[in-house]
Coordinates of C-alpha atoms in Angstrom, one line a residue:
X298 CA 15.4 7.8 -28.6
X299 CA 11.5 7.4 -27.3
X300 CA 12.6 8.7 -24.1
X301 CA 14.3 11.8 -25.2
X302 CA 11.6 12.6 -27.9
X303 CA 9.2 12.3 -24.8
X304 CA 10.9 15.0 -23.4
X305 CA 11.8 17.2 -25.8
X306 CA 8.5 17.5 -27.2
X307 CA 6.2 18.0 -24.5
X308 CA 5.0 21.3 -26.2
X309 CA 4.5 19.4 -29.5
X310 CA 2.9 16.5 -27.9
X311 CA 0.3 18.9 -25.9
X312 CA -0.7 21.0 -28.6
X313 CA -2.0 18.1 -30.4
X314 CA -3.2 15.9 -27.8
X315 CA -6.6 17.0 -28.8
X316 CA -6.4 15.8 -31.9
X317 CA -4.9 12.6 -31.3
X318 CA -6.9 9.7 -30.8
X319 CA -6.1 7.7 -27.7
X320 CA -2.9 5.0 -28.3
X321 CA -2.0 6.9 -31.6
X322 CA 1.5 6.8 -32.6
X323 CA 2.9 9.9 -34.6
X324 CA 3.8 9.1 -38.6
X325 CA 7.0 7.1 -38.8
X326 CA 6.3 5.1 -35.7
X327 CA 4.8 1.7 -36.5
X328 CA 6.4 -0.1 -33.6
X329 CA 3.4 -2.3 -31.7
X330 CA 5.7 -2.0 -28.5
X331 CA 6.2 1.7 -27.2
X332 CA 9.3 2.6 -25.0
X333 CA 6.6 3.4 -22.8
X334 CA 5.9 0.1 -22.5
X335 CA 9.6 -1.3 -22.0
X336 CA 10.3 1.1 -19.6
X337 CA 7.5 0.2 -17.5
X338 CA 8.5 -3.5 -18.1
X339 CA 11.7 -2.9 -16.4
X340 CA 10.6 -1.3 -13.5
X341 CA 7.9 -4.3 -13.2
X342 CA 10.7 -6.4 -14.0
X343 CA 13.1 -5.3 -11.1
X344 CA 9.8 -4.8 -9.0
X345 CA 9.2 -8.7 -9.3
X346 CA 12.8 -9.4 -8.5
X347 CA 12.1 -8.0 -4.7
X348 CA 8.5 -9.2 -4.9
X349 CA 9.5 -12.9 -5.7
X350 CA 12.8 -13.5 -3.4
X351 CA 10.3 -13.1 -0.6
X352 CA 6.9 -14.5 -2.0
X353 CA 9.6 -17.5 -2.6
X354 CA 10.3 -18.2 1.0
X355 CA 7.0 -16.3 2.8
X356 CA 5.0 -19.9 2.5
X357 CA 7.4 -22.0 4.4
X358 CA 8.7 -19.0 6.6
X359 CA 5.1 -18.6 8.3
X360 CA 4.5 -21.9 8.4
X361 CA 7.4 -24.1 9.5
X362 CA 9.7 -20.5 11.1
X363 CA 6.4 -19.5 12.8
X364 CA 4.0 -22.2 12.6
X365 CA 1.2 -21.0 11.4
X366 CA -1.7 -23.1 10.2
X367 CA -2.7 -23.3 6.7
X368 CA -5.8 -21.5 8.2
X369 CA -3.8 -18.9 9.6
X370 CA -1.7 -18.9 6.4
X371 CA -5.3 -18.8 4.2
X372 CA -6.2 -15.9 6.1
X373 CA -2.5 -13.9 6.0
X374 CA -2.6 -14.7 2.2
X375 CA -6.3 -13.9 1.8
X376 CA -5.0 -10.1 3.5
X377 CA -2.1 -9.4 0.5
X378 CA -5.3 -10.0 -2.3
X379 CA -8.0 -8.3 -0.6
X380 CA -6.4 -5.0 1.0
X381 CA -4.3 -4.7 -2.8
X382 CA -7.8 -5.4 -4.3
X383 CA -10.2 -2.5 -2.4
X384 CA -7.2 -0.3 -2.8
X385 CA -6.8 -0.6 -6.7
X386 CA -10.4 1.2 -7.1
X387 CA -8.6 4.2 -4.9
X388 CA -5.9 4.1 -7.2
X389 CA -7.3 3.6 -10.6
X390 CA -10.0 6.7 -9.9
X391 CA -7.2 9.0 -8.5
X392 CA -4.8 8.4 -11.4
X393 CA -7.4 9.0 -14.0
X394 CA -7.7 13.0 -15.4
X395 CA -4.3 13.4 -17.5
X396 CA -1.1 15.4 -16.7
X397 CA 1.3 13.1 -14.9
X398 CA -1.5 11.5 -12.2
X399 CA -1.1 7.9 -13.6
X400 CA 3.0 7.9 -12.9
X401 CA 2.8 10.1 -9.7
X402 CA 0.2 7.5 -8.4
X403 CA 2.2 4.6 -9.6
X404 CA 5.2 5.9 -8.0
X405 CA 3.4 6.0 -4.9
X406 CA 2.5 2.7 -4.6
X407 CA 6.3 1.1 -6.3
X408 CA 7.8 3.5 -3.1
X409 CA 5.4 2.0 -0.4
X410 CA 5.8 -1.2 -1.5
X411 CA 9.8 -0.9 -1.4
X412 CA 9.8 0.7 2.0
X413 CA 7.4 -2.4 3.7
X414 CA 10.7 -5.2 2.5
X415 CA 13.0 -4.4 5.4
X416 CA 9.7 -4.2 7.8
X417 CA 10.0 -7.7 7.5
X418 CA 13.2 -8.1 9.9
X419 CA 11.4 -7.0 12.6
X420 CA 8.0 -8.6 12.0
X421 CA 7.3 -12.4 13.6
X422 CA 4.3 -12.3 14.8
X423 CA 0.9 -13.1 13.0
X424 CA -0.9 -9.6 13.4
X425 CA 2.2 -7.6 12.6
X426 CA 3.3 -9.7 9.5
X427 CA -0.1 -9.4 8.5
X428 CA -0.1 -5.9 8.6
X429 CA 3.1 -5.2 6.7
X430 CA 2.3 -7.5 4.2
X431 CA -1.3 -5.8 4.3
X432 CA 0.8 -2.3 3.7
X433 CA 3.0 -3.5 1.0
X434 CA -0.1 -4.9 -0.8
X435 CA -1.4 -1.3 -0.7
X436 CA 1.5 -0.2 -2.6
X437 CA 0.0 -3.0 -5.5
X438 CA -3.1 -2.0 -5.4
X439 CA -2.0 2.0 -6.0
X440 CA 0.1 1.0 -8.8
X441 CA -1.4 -2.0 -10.5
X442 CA -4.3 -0.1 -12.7
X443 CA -2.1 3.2 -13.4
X444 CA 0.3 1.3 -14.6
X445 CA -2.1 -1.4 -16.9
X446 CA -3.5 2.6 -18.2
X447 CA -0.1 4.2 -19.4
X448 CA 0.2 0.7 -21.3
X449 CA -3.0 1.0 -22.8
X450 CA -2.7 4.9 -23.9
X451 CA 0.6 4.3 -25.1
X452 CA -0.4 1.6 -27.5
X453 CA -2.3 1.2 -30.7
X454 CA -5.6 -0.7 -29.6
X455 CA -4.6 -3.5 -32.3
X456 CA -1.7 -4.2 -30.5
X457 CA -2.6 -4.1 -27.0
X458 CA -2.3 -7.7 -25.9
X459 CA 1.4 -7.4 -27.3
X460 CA 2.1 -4.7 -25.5
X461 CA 0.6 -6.1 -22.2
X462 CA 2.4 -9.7 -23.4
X463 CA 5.8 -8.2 -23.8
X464 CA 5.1 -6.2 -20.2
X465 CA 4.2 -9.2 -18.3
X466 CA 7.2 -11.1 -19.9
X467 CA 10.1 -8.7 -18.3
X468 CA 7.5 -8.8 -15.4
X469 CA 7.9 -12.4 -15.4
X470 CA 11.3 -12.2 -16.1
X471 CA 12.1 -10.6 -12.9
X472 CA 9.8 -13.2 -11.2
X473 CA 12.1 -16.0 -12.5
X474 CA 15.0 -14.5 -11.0
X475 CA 13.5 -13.2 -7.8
X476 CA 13.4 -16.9 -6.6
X477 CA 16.9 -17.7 -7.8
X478 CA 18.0 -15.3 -5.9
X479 CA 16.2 -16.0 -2.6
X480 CA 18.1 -20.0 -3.1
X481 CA 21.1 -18.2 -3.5
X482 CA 20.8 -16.0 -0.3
X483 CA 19.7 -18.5 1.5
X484 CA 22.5 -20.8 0.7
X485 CA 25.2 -17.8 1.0
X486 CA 24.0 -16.6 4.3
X487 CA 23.6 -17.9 8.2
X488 CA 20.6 -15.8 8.9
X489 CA 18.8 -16.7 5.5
X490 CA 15.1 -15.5 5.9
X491 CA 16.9 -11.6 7.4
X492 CA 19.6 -11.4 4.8
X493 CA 16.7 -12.7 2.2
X494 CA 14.4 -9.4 3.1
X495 CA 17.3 -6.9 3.2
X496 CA 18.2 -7.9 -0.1
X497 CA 14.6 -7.1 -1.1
X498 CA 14.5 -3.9 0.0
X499 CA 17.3 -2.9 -1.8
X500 CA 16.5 -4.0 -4.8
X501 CA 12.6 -2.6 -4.7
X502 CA 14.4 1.0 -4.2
X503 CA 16.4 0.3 -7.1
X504 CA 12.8 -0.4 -9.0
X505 CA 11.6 2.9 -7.6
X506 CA 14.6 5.2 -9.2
X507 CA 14.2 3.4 -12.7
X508 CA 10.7 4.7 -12.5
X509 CA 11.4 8.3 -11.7
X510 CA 14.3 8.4 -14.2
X511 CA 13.3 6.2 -17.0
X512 CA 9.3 6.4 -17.2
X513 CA 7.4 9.5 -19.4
X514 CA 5.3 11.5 -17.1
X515 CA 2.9 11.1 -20.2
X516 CA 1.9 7.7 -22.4
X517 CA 3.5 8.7 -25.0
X518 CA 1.5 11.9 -25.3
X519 CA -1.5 10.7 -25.7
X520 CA -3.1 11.9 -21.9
X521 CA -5.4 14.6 -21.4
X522 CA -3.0 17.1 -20.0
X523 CA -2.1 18.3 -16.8
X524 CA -5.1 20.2 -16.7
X525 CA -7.6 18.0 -17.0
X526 CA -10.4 17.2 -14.4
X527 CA -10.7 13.8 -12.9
X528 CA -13.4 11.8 -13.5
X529 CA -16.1 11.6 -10.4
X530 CA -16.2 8.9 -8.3
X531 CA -19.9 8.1 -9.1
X532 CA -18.8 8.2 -13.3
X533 CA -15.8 5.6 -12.7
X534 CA -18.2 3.2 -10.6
X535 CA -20.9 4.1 -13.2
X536 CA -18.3 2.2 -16.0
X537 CA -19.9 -1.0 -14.6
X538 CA -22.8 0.0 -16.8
X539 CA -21.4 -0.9 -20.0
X540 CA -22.5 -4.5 -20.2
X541 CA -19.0 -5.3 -22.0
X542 CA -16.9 -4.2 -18.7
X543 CA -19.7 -5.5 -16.5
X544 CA -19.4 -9.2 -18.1
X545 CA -15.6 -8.8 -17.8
X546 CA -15.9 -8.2 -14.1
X547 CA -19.0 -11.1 -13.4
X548 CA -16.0 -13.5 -15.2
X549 CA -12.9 -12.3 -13.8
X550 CA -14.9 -12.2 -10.3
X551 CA -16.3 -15.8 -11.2
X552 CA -13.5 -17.4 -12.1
X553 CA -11.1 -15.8 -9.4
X554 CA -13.1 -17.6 -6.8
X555 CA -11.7 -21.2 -7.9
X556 CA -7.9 -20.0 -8.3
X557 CA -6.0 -21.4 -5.9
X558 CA -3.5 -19.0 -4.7
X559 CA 0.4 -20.0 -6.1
X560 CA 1.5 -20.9 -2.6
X561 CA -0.9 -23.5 -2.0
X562 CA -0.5 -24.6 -5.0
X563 CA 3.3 -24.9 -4.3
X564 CA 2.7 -26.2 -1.1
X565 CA 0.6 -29.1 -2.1
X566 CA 3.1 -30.0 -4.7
X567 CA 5.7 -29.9 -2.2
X568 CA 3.6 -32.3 0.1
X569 CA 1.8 -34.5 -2.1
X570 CA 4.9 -34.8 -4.4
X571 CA 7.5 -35.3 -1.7
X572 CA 9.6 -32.1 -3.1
X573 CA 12.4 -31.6 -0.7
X574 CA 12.4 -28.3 1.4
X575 CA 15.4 -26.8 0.5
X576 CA 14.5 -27.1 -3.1
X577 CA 10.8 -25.1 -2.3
X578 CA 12.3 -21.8 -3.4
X579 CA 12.4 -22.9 -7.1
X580 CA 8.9 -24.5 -7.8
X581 CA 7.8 -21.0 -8.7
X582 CA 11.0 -20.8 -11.4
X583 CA 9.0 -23.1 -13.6
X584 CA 5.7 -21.5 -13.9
X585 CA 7.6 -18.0 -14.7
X586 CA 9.6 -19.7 -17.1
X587 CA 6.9 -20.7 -18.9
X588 CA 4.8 -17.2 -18.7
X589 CA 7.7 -15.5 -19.8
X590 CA 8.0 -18.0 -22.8
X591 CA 4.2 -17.7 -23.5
X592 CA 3.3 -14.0 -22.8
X593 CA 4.1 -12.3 -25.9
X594 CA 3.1 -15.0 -28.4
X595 CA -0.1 -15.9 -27.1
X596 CA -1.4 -12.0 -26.4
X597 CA -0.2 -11.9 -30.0
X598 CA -2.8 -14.9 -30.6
X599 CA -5.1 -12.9 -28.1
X600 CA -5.1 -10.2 -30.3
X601 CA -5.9 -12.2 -33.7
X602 CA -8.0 -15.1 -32.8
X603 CA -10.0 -13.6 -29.1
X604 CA -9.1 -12.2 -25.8
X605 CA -12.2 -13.3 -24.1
X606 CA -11.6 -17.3 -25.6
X607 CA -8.4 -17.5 -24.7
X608 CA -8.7 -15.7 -21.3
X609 CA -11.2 -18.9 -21.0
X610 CA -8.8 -21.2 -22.0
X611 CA -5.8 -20.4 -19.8
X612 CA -8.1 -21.5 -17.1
X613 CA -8.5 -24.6 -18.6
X614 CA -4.9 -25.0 -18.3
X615 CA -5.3 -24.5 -14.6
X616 CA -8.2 -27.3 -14.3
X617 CA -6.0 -29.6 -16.1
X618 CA -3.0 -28.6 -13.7
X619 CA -5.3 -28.9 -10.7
X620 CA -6.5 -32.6 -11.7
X621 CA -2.6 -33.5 -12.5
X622 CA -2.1 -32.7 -8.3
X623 CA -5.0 -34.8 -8.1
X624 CA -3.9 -37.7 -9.7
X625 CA -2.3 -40.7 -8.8
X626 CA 0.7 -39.6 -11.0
X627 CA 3.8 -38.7 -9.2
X628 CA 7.9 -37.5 -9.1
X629 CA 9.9 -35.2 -11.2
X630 CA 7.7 -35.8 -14.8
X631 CA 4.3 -34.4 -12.9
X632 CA 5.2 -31.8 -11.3
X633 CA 6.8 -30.1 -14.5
X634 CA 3.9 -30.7 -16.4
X635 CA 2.1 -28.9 -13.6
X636 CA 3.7 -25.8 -13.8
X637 CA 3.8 -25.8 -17.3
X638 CA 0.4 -25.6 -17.5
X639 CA 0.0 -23.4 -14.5
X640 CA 2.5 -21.0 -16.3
X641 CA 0.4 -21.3 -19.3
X642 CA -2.7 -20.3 -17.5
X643 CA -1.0 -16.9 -16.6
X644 CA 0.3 -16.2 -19.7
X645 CA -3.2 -16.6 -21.3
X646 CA -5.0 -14.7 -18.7
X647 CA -3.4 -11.9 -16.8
X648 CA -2.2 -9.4 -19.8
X649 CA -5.0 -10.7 -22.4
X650 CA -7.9 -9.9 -19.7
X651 CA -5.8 -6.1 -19.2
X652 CA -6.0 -6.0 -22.8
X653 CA -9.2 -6.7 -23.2
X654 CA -10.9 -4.5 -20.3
X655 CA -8.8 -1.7 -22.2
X656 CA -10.7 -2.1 -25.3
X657 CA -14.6 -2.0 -22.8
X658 CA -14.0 1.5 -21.5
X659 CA -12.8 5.3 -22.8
X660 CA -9.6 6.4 -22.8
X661 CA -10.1 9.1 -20.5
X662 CA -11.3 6.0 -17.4
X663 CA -8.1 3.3 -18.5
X664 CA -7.3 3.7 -14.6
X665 CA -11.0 3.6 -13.4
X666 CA -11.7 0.3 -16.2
X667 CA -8.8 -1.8 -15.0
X668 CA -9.3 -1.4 -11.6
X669 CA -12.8 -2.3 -11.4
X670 CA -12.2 -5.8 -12.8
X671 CA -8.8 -6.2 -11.2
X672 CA -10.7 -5.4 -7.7
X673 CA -13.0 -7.9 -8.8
X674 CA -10.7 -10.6 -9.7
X675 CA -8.5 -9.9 -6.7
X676 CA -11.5 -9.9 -3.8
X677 CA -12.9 -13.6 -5.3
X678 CA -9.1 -15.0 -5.2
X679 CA -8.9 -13.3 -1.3
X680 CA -12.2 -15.5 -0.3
X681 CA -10.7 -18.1 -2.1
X682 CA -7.7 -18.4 -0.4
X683 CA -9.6 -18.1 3.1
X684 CA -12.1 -20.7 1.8
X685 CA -9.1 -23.0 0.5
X686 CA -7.2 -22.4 4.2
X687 CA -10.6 -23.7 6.3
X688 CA -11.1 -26.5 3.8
X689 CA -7.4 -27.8 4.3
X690 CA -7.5 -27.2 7.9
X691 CA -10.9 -28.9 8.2
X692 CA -10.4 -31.5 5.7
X693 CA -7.3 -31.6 4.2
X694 CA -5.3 -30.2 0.9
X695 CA -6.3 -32.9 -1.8
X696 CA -9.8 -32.8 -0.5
X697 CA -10.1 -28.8 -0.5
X698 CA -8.3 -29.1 -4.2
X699 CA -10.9 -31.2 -5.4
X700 CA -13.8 -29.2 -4.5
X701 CA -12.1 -26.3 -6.0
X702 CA -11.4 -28.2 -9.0
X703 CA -15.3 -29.0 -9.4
X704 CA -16.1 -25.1 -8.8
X705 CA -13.3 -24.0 -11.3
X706 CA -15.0 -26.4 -13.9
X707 CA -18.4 -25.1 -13.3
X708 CA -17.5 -21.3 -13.3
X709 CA -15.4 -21.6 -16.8
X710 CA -19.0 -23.1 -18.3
X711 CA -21.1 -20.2 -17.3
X712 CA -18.0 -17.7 -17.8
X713 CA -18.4 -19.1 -21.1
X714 CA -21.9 -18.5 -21.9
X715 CA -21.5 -15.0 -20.4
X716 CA -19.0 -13.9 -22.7
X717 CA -21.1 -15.8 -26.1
X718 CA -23.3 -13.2 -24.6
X719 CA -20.9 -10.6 -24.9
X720 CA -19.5 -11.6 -28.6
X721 CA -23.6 -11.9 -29.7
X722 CA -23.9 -8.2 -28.6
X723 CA -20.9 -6.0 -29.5
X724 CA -20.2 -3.1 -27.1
X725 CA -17.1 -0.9 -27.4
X726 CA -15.7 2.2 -28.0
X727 CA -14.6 3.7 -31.2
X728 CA -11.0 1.8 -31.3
X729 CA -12.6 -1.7 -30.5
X730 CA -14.9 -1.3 -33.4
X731 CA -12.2 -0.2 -36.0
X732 CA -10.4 -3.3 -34.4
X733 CA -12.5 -6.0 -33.9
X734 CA -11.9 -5.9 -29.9
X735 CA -16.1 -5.8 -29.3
X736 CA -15.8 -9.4 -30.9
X737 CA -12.3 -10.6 -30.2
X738 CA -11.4 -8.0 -26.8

């Protein structure tokens, strides 16, 4: 029914989208989920599917198929966050101005993403890997902050971390199966890793079509119209001069620089808790389980009790995961509790901090917003992940973990007198103030 009122009244929808405030939802419609939203969930979801099978085999392809180093890894996994991070600001300005830029831009990036899977068959070297990995993190980057922006126009600012919990739940919920199915390739097939990235391909085209037939061309109605100019470059980079997005950004940024990327994460498990190879493929099962569990519930918690506290608090569930590694504790019992909390850190960080950028910027720069602090958070975690790669090659992985573990513990103290900073002096826009978001966003 949302998708077919979408269509149908496009006249009706632009006739009054001057008088609509941004996120409304027309009288009758008190859902705090918009189809919008689903529909963008599923394309995430089958997105993540493609996305997962190979993230779920890339670590021990490079390094034991190819032997790479876990410099060399550091470095190749420090390429998929950085290039995806510079190129979110590209896409979060272009999308911005109405009409239909934020799913024509979006589209973009799901397409170039789908089209870089089968590259992988031919790709075994280093530089070319890296470069096809650097191509299909592109396509993120494109799609990442017009994507996070039709979620946020589409929903009532009250209910944003819902809707971004209930998003990043189907997303997880492809990235639970993505794995699962990259253990059942792999066991079906002779030519695992081949049949494992032909698979992928297939099923990121199948992401694409949902997305062309299933997505509005508008949030709901609520965009400026196809008319409308795009921001300037100068007045999306000029956002960082609303001390509420520019604290959101120092923290992300801050705190990004002491996350350990999930396949050294895995990897350490896998080494310093004996987890046989062949089971590998499933460690990442557990942390999506848990986000998909988690997601909606606590970005409904985010919206009631404090995005910014418990964006700081996920990351306390990844120092505590961090020191489990550390600790003399072993087998079966330790490593689920590890990615139970590392599943709990996502769910408490990577919708509630969309959610809460969302309420620190106008309607009319969602795209620019998100992708200033996404860019932010995604070029600490890239020199993080080469930092991580030279400690472990230099000293070794419980060592490099420590360290980390010290910085991550340091950075969550000042992230959290940053944003007592930010609660003490309330900045928003006219939807965080009728919501509380300038306190609890």
């Amino acid at each position: 029914m949302y998708l077919a009122d979408s269509r149908n009244g496009t006249a009706r929808d632009t006739a009054g989208a001057a008088a609509a405030a941004p996120g409304s939802i027309r009288p009758g419609r008190r859902a705090a989920v918009p189809g919008t939203v689903l529909a963008l969930g599923a394309v995430s979801l089958i997105t993540d599917v493609s996305a997962e099978m190979i993230n779920a085999v890339l670590p021990l392809y490079v390094v034991t198929a190819l032997g790479l180093s876990p410099l060399g890894f550091g470095l190749l996994d420090g390429i998929n966050n950085g290039v995806g991070a510079l190129v979110r600001l590209a896409g979060g300005h272009l999308a911005d101005g109405g009409g239909r830029r934020h799913k024509v831009v979006a589209g973009l990036g799901y397409g170039l993403s789908a089209v870089c899977k089968p590259l992988l068959l031919v790709a075994h070297g280093l530089p070319v890997i890296s470069a096809v990995l650097a191509a299909d993190r592109t396509g993120k980057g494109l799609r990442t902050a017009p994507r996070d922006a039709m979620i946020s126009l589409a929903t009532r600012p009250e209910h944003r971390g819902r809707a971004f919990g209930v998003h990043r739940a189907m997303d997880t919920t492809g990235a639970l199966l993505g794995p699962l199915a990259a253990f059942a390739v792999l066991r079906a097939t002779v030519d695992g890793y081949d049949a494992v990235f032909t698979v992928s391909g297939c099923v990121a085209a199948l992401g694409v079509l949902v997305l062309v037939l299933f997505v509005p061309g508008r949030a709901g109605g609520t965009d400026a119209g196809p008319t409308a100019a795009r921001p300037a470059l100068r007045d999306s980079l000029g956002l960082l001069r609303r001390p509420a997005l520019r604290r959101l950004t120092l923290c992300a940024a801050l705190l990004g620089l002491t996350t350990v990327s999930d396949s050294f994460l895995y990897l350490l498990l896998q080494r310093e808790l004996d987890v046989p190879a062949h089971l590998f493929p499933l460690l990442p099962l557990g942390t999506a389980a848990v986000f998909l569990l988690l997601a909606v519930p606590l970005g409904a918690l985010a919206d009631r009790t404090g995005r910014r506290r418990l964006f700081l608090a996920g990351h306390g569930a990844l120092l505590l995961a961090y020191g489990l590694v550390l600790s003399p504790l072993g087998g079966a019992p330790a490593v689920v509790a590890v990615l139970v909390l590392h599943g709990a850190f996502y769910a408490a960080t990577d919708g509630v901090l969309a959610a809460a950028t969302a309420g620190a910027v106008p309607a009319g720069h969602q795209g620019a917003g998100q992708a200033l602090v996404g860019t932010g958070q995604a070029l600490a975690r890239f020199v993080c992940s080469v930092a991580f790669g030279a400690a472990w090659s230099l000293w070794d992985g419980r060592a490099a973990l420590a360290v980390t573990a010290a910085g991550l513990a340091v950075g969550a103290v000042v992230a959290a007198r940053v944003l007592r900073t930010a609660e003490a002096a309330p900045e928003g826009n006219d939807d965080d103030r009728r919501t509380g978001d300038e306190v609890s966003g």
